[in-house]
XYZ file of C-alpha atoms in Angstrom:
452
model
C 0.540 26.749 -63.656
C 3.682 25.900 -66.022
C 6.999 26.447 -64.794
C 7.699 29.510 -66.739
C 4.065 31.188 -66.100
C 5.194 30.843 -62.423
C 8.766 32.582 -63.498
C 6.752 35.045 -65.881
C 4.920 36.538 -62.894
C 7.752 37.016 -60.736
C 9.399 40.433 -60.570
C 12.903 40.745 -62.507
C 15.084 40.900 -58.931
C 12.786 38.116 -57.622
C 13.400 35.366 -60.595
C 16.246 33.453 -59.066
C 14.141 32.619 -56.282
C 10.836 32.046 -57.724
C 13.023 29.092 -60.482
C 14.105 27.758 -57.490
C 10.893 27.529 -55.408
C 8.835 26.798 -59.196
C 11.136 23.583 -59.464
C 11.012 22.204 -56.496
C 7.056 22.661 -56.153
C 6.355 21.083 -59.618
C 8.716 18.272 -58.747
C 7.351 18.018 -55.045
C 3.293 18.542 -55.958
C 1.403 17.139 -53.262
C -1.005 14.162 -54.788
C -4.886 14.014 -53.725
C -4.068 11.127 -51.344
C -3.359 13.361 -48.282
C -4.881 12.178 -45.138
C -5.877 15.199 -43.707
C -4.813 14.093 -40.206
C -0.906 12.990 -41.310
C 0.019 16.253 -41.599
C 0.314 18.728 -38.564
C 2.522 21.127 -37.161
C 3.300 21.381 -33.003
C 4.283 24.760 -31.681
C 4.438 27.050 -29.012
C 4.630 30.426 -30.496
C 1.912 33.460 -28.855
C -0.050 36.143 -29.397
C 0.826 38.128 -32.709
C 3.412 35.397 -34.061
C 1.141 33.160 -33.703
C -1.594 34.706 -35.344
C 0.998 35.174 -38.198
C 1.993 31.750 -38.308
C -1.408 30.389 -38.544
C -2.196 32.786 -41.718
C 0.955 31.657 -43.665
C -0.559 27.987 -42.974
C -3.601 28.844 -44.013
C -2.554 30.578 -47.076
C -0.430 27.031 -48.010
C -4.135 25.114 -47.568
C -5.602 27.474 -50.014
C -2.570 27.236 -52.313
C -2.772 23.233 -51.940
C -6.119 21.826 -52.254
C -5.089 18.340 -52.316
C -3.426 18.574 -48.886
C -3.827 20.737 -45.219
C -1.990 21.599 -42.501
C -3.677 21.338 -39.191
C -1.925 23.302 -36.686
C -1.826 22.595 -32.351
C -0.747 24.834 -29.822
C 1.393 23.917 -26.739
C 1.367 26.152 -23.744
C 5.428 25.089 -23.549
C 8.185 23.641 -24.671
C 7.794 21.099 -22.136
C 4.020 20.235 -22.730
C 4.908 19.831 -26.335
C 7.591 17.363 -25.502
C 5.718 15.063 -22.814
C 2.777 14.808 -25.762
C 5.513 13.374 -28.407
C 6.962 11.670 -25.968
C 3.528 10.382 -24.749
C 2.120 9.262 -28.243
C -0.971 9.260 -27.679
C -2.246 12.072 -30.205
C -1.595 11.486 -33.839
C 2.554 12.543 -34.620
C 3.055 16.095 -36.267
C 5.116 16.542 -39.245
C 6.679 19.631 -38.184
C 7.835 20.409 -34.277
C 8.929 23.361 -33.008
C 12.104 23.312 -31.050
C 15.068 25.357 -29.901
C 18.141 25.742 -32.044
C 21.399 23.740 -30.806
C 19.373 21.157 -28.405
C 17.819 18.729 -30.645
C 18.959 15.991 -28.721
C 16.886 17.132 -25.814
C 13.489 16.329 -28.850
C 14.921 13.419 -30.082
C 15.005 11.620 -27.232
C 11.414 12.058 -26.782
C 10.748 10.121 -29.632
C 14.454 7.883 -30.669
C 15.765 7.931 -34.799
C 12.333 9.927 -36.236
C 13.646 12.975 -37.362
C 15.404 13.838 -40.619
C 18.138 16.328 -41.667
C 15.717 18.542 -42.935
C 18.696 19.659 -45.959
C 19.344 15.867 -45.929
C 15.797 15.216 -46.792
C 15.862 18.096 -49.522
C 18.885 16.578 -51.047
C 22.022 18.086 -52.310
C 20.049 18.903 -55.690
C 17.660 20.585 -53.705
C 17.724 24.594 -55.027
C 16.585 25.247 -51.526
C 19.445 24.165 -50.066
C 21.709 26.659 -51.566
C 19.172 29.520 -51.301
C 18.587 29.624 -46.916
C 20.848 32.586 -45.858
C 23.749 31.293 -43.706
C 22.803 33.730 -40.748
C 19.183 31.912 -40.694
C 20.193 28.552 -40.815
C 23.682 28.798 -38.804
C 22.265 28.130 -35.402
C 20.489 25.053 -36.921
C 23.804 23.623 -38.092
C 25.126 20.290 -37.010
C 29.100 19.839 -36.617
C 28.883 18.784 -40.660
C 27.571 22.125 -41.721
C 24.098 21.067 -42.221
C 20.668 22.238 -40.957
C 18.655 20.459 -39.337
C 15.940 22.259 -39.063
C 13.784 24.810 -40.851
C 14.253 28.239 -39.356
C 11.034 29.973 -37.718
C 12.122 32.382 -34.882
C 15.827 32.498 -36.074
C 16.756 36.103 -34.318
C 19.436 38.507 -33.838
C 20.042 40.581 -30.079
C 18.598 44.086 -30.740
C 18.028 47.155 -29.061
C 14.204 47.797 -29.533
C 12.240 50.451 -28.233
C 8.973 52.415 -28.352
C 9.402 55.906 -30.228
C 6.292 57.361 -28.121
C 7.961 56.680 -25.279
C 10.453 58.379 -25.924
C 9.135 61.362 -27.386
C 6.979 61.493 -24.302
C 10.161 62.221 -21.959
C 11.740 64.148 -24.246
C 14.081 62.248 -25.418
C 15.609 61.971 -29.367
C 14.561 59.190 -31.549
C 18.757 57.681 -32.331
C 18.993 55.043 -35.225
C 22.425 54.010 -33.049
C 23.132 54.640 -29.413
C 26.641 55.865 -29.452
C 27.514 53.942 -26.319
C 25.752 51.459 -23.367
C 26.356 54.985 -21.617
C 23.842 56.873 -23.897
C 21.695 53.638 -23.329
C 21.752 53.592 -19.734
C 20.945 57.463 -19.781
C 17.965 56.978 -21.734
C 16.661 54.082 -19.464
C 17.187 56.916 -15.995
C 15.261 59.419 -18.415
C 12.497 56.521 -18.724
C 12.498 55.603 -15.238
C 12.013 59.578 -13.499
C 9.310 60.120 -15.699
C 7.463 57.268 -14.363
C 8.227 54.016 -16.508
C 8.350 51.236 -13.709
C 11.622 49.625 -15.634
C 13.668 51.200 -18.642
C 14.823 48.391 -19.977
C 13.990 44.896 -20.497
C 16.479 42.102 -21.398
C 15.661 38.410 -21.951
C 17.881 35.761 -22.805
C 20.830 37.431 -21.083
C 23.683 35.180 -21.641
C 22.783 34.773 -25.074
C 22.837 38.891 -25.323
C 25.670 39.611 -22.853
C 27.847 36.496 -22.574
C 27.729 35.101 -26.048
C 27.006 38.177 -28.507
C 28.886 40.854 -26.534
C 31.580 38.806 -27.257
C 31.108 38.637 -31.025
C 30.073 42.225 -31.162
C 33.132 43.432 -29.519
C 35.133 41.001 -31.439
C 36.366 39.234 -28.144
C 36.743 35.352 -27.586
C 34.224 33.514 -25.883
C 36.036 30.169 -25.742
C 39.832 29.853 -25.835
C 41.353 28.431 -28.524
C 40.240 31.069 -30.899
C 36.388 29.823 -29.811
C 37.129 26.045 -30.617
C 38.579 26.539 -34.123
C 42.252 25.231 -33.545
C 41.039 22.082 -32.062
C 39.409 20.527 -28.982
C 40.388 20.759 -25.647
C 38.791 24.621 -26.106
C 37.530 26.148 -22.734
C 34.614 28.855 -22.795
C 36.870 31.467 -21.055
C 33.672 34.673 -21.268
C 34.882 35.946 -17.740
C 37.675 38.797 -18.875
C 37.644 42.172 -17.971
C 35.477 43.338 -20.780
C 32.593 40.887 -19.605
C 32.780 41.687 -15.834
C 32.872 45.578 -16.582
C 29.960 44.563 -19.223
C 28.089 42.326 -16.043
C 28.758 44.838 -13.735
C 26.822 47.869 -15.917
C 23.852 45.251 -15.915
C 23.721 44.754 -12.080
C 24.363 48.350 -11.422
C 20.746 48.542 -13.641
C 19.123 46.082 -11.739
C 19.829 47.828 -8.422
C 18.432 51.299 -10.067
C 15.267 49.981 -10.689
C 16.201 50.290 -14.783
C 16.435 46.747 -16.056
C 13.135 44.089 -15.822
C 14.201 41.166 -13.747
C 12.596 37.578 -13.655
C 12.645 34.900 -16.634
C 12.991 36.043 -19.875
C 9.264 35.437 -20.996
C 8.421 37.998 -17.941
C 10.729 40.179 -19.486
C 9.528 39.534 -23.007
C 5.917 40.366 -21.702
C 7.407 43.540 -20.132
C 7.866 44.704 -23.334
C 5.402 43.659 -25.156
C 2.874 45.174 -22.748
C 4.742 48.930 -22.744
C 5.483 48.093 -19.593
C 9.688 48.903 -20.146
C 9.764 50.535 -23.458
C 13.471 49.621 -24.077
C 14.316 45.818 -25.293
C 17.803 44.788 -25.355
C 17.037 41.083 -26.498
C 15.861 39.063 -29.333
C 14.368 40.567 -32.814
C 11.680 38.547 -32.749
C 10.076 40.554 -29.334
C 9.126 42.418 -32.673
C 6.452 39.747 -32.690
C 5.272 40.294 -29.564
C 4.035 44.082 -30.197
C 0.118 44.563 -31.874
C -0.060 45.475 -35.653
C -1.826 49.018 -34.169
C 1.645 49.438 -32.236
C 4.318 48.225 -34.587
C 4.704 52.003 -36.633
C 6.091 53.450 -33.477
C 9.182 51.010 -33.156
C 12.422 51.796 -33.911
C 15.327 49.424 -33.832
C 18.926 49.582 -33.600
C 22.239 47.389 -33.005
C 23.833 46.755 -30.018
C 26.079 49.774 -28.480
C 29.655 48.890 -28.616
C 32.544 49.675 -25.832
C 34.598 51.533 -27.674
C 37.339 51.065 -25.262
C 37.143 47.454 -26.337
C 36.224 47.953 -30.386
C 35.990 50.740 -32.208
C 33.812 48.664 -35.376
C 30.885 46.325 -34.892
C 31.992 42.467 -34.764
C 29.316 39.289 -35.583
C 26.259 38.574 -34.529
C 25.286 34.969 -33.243
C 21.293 33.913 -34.515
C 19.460 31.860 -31.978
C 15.716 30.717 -31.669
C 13.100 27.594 -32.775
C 13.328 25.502 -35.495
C 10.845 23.683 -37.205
C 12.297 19.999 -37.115
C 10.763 17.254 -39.442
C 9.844 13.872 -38.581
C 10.671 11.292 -40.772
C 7.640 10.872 -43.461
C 5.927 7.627 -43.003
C 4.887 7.836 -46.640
C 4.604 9.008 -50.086
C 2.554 11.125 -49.665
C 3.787 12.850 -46.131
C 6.993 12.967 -47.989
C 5.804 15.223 -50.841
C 3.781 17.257 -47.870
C 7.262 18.443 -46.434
C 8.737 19.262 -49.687
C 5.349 21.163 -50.523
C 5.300 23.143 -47.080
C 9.204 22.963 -47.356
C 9.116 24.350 -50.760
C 5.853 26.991 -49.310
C 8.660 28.610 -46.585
C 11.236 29.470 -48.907
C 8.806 31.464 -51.342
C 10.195 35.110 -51.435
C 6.920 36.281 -50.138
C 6.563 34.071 -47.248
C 9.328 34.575 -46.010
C 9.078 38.522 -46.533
C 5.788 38.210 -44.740
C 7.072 35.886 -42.110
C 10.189 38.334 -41.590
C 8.235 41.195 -41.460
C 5.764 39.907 -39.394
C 8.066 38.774 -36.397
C 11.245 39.711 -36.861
C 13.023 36.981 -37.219
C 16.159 36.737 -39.901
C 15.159 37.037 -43.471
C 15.106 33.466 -44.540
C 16.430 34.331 -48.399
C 18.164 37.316 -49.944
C 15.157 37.424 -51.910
C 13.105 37.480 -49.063
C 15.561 40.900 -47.625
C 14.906 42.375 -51.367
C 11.632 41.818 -51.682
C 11.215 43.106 -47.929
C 13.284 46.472 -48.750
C 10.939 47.209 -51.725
C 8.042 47.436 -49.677
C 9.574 50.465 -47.711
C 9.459 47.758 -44.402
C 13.248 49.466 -43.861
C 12.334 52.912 -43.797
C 9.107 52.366 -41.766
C 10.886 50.157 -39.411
C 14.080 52.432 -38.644
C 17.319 50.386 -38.242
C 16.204 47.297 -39.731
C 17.403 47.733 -42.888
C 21.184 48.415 -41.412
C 21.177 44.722 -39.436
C 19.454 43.207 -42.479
C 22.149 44.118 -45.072
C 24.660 42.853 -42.037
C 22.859 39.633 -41.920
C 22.623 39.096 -45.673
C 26.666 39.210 -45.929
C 27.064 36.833 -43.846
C 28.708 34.056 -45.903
C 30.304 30.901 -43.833
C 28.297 28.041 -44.126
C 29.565 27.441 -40.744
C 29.510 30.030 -38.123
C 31.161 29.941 -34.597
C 30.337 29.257 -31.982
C 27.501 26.919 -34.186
C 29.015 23.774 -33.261
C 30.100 24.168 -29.586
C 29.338 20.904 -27.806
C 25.456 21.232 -26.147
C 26.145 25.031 -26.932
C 21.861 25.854 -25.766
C 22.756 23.917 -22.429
C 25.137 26.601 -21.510
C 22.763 29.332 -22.755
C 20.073 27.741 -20.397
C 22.652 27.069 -17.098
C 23.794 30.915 -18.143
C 20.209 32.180 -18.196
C 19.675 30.799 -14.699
C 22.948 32.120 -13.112
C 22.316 35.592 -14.163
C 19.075 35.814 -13.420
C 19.587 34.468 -9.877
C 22.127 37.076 -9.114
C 19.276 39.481 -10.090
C 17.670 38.780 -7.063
C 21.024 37.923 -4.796
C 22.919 41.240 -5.986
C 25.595 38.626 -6.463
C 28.877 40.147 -7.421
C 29.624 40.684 -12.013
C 33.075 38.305 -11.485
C 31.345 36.074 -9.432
C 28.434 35.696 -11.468
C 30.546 35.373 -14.943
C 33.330 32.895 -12.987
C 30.950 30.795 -11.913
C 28.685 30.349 -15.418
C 31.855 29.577 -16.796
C 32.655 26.730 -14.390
C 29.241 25.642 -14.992
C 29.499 25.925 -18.952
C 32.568 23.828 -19.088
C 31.886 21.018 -16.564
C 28.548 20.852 -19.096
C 30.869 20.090 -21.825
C 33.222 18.075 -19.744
C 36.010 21.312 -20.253
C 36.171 21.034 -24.043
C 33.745 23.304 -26.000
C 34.698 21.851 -29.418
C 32.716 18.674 -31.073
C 34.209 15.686 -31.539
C 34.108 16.692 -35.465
C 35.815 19.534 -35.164
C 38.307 18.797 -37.418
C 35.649 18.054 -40.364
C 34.152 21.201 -39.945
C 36.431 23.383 -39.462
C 37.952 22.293 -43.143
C 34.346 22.857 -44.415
C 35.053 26.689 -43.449
């Protein structure tokens, strides 16, 4: 197909999309010299996301006859690593990792992977058309991303409309307060619910994003922008009130405890039909299930804010390693060129619930009626897509997922312990900065902060 048949049969508000993705493909054609076994793809995703996942690939092997994608599953993170590491099986083109700790993949296998907007080039149409909320927790200190985005997400209340119309409760497109939330979650509870809520990934949702929602510092020096030497300094009065709610829902029998995948299969299963987590546990309901969701943003304390602050994307990647060839080269423009089509990344939105990877991909979403089936979506999407800072804090806080991790474990812990909020949130911080030896900023600082 010519360039402008491919723009001919592209709706008038997708065009500027489709030239981009047309260019690039008929620029970046894969050649009939494909070894069928050089290109591959390593990931962990699970149950509906990754029966998604596999489609979309499937749907690029129809669409590129000279070439396929073979795709292998990893029970973990960690299996996936000690295989690259390993060497033994044939190396992927694509790996699945988490945003902000490349360096922990990388070191299983030294100087392989590329810049994935780097390997693009600064020519590259796709480069300018990635929203900046998808790609900003794949950014390095420079502003670039290193990564394709897969299960980019934002924190989200979530929850199961039959539940609630079950216990009698009103279907909300916006809890007014954590209050109202909490109230809902007893309501779940006394009618027989074994949890309420379920929360996974709680610092990310309560340390780093209630800060940013509430428009409250998580670092000092305004969150590593006016130099290094920051501290992360998310231990204020708002947080241990904040902390304090959550243990008080622990001890009530209304929030899941245990890891965040056993709180992630919590909800999935029905089992607490609030989520206060990731947008991507979308991904984890069954296509029979997903008409009775509704979701909506985070409650705010409006003794702290009165109006909605940022939120902070986290999730995998897809991270490429560097093309021993020709032809493996034109394979990750063609796949690379295959993710950024409106439609895929529609489908892939709309399928898991991660970030829209385009505005074209939010437009061409919203004119399927996704937004009005899918109550509240549409309100965080249009937040997402004016997002415009190619460089978002707290993006390039020094090992930024370590402190997510240590966080994770801390809060979790005190879970079981019934350790005191202040105690929990003074000693994550201690933890945070001695992982960052005190200063929260990179080393570039300076360089990206003029990029802002």
């Amino acid at each position: 197909m010519t360039f402008s048949a491919v723009l001919n049969s592209c709706s008038p508000v997708l065009k500027t999309a489709c030239a981009l993705v047309a260019a690039l493909a008929i620029t970046a054609a894969p050649s009939a010299a494909f070894a069928k076994d050089d290109i591959s793809i390593w990931h962990t995703l699970k149950g509906p996301s990754a029966k998604a996942f596999s489609d979309l690939v499937e749907d690029f092997n129809q669409q590129n006859l000279d070439s396929h994608i073979a795709l292998k599953a990893f029970a973990s993170a960690d299996e996936l690593k000690a295989q690259l590491k390993e060497g033994k099986l044939p190396a992927p083109q694509w790996v699945q990792w988490s945003a902000g700790n490349p360096d922990d993949l990388y070191g299983a296998k030294p100087n392989s992977f590329e810049i994935v907007q780097e390997f693009l080039g600064a020519k590259s149409p796709l480069s300018g058309a990635a929203s900046a909320a998808a790609t900003a927790p794949f950014r390095n200190s420079k502003g670039k991303w290193v990564a394709l985005p897969l299960t980019a997400a934002v924190p989200v209340v979530m929850y199961r409309a039959d539940a609630f119309e079950k216990v009698g409760l009103p279907l909300v497109t916006q809890f007014s307060d954590w209050r109202e939330l909490q109230n809902a979650a007893y309501k779940l509870r006394d009618s027989g619910f074994s949890c309420g809520i379920a929360s996974p990934n709680p610092a990310w949702v309560h340390m780093e994003n209630l800060s940013a929602w509430h428009s409250q510092p998580y670092t000092t020096k305004d969150d590593g922008a006016d130099g290094d030497g920051g501290q992360y300094a998310f231990n204020s009065l708002m947080h241990v009130r904040h902390m304090a709610l959550i243990m008080s829902w622990v001890k009530s029998d209304l929030l899941m405890t245990g890891d965040s995948e056993k709180a992630l299969q919590a909800w999935g299963s029905g089992k607490c039909p609030i989520l206060l987590g990731p947008s991507t546990a979308f991904g984890e309901v069954p296509e029979s299930q997903r008409s009775q969701i509704v979701i909506t943003q985070m409650p705010l304390w409006d003794e702290v804010a009165k109006t909605q602050g940022k939120l902070f994307p986290n999730g995998d990647g897809l991270y490429l390693i560097k093309p021993a060839n020709a032809d493996q080269k034109k394979a990750a423009a063609a796949f690379s060129a295959y993710w950024f089509k409106p439609d895929v990344a529609a489908r892939w939105h709309q399928k898991t619930g991660a970030v829209p990877l385009t505005l074209e991909a939010q437009a061409s979403t919203k004119k399927t009626g996704f937004y009005e089936r899918i109550p509240g979506w549409g309100v965080i999407s249009e937040k997402l897509a004016a997002v415009k800072s190619t460089l978002i804090k707290p993006f390039h806080f020094a090992k930024r997922q370590q402190v997510l991790n240590a966080g994770d474990k801390e809060i979790v812990n005190a879970f079981d312990s019934g350790k005191a909020a202040k105690a929990v949130l003074d000693d994550s911080v201690a933890s945070a900065n001695a992982i960052t030896g005190a200063g929260v900023a990179d080393t570039n600082t300076k360089a990206a902060k003029a990029k802002r």
